[in-house]
Short mmCIF file of C-alpha atoms in Angstrom, two decimals:
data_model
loop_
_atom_site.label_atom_id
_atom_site.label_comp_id
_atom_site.label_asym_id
_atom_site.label_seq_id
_atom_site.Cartn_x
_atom_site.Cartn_y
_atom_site.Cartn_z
CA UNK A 284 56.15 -20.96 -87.48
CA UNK A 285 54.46 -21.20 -84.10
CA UNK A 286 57.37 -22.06 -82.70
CA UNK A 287 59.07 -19.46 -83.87
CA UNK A 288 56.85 -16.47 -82.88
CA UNK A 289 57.17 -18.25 -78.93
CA UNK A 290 60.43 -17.69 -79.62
CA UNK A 291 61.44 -13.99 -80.20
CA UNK A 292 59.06 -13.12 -77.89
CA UNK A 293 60.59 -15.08 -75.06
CA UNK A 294 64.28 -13.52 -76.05
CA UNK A 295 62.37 -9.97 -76.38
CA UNK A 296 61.25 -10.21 -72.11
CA UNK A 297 64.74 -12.15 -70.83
CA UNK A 298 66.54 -9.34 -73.06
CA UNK A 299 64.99 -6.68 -72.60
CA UNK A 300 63.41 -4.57 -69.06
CA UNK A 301 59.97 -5.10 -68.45
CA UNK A 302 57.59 -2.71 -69.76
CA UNK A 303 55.16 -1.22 -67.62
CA UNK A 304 51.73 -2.53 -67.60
CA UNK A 305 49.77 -0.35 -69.99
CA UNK A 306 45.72 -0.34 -69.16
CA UNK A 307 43.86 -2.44 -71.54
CA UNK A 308 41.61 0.41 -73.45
CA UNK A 309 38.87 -2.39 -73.61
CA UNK A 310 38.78 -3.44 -70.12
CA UNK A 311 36.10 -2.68 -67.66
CA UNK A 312 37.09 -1.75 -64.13
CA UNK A 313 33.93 -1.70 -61.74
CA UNK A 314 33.86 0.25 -58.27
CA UNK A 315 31.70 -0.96 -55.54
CA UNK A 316 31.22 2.29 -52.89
CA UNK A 317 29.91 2.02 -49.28
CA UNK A 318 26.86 4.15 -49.49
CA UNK A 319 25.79 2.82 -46.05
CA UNK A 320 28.41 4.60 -44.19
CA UNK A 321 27.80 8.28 -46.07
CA UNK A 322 24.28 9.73 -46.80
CA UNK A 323 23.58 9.74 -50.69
CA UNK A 324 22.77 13.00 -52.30
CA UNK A 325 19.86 14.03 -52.55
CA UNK A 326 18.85 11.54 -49.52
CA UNK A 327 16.93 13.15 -46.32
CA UNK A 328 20.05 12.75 -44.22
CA UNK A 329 22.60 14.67 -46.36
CA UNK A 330 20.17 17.64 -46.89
CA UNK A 331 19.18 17.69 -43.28
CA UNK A 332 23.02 18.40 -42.04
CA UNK A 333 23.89 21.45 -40.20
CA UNK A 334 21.37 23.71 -38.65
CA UNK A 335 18.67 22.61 -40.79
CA UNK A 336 18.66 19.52 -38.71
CA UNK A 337 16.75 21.74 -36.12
CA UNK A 338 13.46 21.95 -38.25
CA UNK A 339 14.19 17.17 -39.33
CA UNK A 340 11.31 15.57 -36.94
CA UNK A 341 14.11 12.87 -36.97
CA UNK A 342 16.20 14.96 -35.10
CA UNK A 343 13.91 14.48 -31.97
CA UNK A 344 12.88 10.95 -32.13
CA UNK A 345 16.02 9.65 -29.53
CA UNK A 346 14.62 12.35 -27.30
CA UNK A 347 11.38 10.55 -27.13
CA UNK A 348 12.75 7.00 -27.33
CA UNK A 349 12.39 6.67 -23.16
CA UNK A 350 10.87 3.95 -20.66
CA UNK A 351 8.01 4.60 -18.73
CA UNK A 352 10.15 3.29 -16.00
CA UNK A 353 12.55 6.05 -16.49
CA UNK A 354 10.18 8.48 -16.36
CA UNK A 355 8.62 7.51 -13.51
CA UNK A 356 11.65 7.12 -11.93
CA UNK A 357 12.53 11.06 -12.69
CA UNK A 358 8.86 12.09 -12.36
CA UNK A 359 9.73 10.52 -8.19
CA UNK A 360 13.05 12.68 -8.37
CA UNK A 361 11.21 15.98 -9.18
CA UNK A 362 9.32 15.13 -6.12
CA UNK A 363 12.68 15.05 -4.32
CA UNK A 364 14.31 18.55 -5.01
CA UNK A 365 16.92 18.74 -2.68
CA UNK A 366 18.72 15.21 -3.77
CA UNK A 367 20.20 17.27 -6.86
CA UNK A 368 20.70 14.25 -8.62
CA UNK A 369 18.54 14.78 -11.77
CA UNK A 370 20.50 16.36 -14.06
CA UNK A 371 24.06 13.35 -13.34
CA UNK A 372 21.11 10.72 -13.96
CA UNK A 373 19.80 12.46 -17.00
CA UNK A 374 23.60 14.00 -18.26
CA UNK A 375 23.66 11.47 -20.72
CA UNK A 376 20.12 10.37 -21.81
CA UNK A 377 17.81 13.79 -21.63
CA UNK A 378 14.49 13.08 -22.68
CA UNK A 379 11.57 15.04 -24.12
CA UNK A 380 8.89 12.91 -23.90
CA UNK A 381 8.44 13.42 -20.09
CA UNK A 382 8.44 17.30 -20.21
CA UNK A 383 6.06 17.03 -23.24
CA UNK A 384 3.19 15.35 -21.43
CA UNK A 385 3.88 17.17 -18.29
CA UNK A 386 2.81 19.94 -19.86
CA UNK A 387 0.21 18.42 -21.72
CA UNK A 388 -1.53 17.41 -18.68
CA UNK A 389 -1.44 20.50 -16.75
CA UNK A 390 -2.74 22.19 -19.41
CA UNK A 391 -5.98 19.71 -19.54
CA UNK A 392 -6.13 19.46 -15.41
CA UNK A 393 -5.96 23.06 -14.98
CA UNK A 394 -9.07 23.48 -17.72
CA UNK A 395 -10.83 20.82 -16.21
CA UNK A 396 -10.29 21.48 -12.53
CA UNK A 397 -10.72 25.37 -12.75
CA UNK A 398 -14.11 24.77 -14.81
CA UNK A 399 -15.93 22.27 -12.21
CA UNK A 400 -14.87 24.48 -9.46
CA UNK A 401 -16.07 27.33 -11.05
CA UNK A 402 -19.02 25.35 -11.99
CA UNK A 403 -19.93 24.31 -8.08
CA UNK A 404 -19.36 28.14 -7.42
CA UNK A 405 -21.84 29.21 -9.45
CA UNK A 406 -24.17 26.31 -9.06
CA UNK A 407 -23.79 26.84 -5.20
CA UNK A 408 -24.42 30.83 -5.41
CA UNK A 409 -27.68 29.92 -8.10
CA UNK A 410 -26.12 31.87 -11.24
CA UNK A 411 -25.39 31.71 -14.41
CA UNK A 412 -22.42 29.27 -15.50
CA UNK A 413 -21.44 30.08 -18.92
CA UNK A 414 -17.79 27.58 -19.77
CA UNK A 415 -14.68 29.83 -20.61
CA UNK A 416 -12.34 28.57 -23.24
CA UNK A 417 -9.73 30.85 -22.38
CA UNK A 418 -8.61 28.67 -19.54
CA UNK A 419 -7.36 26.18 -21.94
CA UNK A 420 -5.62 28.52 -24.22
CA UNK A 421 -4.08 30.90 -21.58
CA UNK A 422 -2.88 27.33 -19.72
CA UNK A 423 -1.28 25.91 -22.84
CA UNK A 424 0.13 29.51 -23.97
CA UNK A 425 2.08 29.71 -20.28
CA UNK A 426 3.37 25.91 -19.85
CA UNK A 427 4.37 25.72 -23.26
CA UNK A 428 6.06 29.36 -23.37
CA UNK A 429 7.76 28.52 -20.06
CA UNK A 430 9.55 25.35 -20.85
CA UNK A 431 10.44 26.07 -24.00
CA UNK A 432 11.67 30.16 -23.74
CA UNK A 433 13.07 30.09 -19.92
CA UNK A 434 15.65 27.53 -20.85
CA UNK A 435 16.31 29.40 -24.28
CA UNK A 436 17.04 32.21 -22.23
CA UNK A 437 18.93 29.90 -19.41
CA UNK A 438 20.89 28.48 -21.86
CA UNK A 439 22.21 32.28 -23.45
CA UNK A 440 23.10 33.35 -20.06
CA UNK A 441 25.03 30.11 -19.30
CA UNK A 442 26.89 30.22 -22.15
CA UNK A 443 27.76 33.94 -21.58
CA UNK A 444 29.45 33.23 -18.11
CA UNK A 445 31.13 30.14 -19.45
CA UNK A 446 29.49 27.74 -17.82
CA UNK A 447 27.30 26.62 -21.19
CA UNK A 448 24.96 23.45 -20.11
CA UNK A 449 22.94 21.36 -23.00
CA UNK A 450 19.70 23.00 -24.41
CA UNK A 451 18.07 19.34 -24.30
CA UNK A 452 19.11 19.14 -20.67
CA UNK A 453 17.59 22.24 -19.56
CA UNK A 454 13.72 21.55 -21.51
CA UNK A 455 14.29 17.85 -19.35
CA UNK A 456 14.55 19.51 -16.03
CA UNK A 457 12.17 22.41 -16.49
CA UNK A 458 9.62 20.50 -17.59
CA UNK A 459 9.73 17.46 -14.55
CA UNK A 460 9.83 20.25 -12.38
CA UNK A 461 6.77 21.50 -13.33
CA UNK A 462 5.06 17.99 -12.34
CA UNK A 463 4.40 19.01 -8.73
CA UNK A 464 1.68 21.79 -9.70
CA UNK A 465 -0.41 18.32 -10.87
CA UNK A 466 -1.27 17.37 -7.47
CA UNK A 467 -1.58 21.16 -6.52
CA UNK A 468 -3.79 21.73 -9.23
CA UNK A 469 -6.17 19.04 -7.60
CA UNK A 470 -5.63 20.18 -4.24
CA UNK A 471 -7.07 23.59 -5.38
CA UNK A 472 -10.64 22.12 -5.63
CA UNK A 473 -11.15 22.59 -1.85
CA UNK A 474 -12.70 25.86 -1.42
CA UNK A 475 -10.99 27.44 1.06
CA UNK A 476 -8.43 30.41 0.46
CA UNK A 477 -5.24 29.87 2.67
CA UNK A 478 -4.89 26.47 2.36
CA UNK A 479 -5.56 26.81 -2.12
CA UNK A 480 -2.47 30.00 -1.00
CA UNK A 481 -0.21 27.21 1.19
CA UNK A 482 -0.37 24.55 -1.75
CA UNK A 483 0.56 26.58 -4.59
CA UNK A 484 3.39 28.15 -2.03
CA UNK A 485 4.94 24.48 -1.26
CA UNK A 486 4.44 23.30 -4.66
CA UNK A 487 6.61 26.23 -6.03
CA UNK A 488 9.20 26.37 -3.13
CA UNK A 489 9.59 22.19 -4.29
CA UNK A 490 9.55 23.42 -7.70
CA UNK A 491 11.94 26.12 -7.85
CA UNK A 492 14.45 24.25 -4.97
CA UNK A 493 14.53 21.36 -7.97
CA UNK A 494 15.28 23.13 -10.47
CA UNK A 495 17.98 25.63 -8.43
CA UNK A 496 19.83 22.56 -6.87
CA UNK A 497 20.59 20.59 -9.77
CA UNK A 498 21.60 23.56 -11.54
CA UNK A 499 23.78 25.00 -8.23
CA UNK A 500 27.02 22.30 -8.90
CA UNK A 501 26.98 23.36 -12.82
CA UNK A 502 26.69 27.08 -12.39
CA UNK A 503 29.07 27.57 -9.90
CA UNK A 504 31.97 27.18 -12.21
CA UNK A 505 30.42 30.65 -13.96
CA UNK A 506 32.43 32.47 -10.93
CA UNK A 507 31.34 34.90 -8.44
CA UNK A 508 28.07 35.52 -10.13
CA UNK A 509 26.65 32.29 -9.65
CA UNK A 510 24.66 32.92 -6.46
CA UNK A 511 22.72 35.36 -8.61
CA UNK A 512 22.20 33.43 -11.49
CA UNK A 513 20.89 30.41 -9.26
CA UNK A 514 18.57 33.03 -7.07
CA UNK A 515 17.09 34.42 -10.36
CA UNK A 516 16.51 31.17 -10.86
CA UNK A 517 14.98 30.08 -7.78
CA UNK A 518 12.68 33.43 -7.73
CA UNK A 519 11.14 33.02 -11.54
CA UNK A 520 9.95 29.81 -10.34
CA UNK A 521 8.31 30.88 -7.37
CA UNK A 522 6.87 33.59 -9.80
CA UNK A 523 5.31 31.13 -11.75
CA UNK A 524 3.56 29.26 -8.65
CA UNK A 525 2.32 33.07 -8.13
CA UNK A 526 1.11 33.79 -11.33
CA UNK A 527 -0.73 29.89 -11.22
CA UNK A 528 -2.10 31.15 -7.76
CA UNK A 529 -3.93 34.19 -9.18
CA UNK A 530 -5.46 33.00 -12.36
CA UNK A 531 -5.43 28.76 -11.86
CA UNK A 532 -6.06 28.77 -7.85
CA UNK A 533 -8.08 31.86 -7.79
CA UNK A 534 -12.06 31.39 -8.64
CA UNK A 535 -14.21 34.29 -8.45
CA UNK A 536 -17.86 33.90 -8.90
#
């Protein structure tokens, strides 16, 4: 009877055409996905797409990932403005850990230096010394403001004239160029009027000239307007050496 049954069955598929392969209603087909190539839903990564990625403190962490060799090694170049090599070193690795402390230090020399010589000033004239807090927050109010709203602005204006430069790129050379005002800062403790006037001068004709020539080759593609776009420039940085001058350099008694 066995036999039998093996039989028709074998006539039935040499006979007849092949049926097509009908899916067993019991069988279980598993699908293994690749969820390490695509963020899953609901993860940080898929909800921190487009611009929300602005406000993801994992959005900045490569721009702090830097050697202290490289920044010492830009920190030297800021001190070299007319080599105009800064931004084709930093094109492709911008950084803003540098510009961050930069800032951060100014912001503590300037309080500290202003307030001992202040301090001997009064001490030497016998009066009254009475510590003013304002120094701190008026410092971190300016070096913070600049480096973060003149290449905001920078950045608008490039990308007006179609000549549009990274946003990174521009906080990573404003804020090494502000490095030289360190040193000035320090040099401000001797008490004598023209030469506290000559230091803040040369430390923001180095200043501005660093930022103006490594910005000169990129804006010159914006056309016939470039010259004024890298002497506005040039002049807001000498305004802020100014501005340092008269309320940083400056110590009335």
């Amino acid at each position: 009877m066995m036999s039998g049954n093996y039989t028709s069955i074998d006539n039935q598929n040499v006979s007849g055409s092949v049926p097509a392969a009908v899916p067993d209603p019991g069988h279980l087909t598993v699908k293994f996905e690749d969820t390490f190539s695509k963020p899953v839903s609901g993860s940080d990564e898929s909800q921190q797409s487009g611009w929300l990625r602005v406000f993801s403190v994992s959005s900045y962490k490569s721009y702090f990932d830097v050697d202290t060799s490289d920044v010492l090694e830009r920190i030297k170049d800021s001190l070299l403005p007319f080599s105009g090599t800064f931004n084709e070193k930093t094109s492709n690795s911008p950084d803003l850990y540098g510009p961050f402390w930069i800032c951060t230090t100014l912001i503590f020399v300037a309080a500290a230096i202003g307030t001992f010589v202040t301090y001997v000033a009064h001490k030497i004239k016998s009066k009254d010394w009475e510590y003013d807090i304002n120094v701190v927050q008026w410092s971190a109010g300016l070096f913070y403001g600049y480096v973060t709203i003149v290449p905001l602005v920078l950045y608008v204006i490039l990308k007006y004239f179609s000549a549009p430069s990274g946003l990174v790129q521009l906080f990573c050379l404003y804020g090494y160029s502000l490095f030289v005002f360190i040193p000035a800062l320090c040099l401000s403790i001797v008490p004598i009027e023209i030469f506290r006037w000559v230091v803040a001068g040369v430390a923001g004709v180095m200043s501005a000239t660093f930022v103006a020539v490594n910005l000169r080759a990129h804006i010159v593609s914006a056309g016939e307007r470039w010259f004024l776009i890298v002497a506005g420039i040039f002049l807001l940085q000498l305004a802020l050496s100014v501005v340092l001058k008269l309320y940083l350099f400056t110590i009335t008694v």
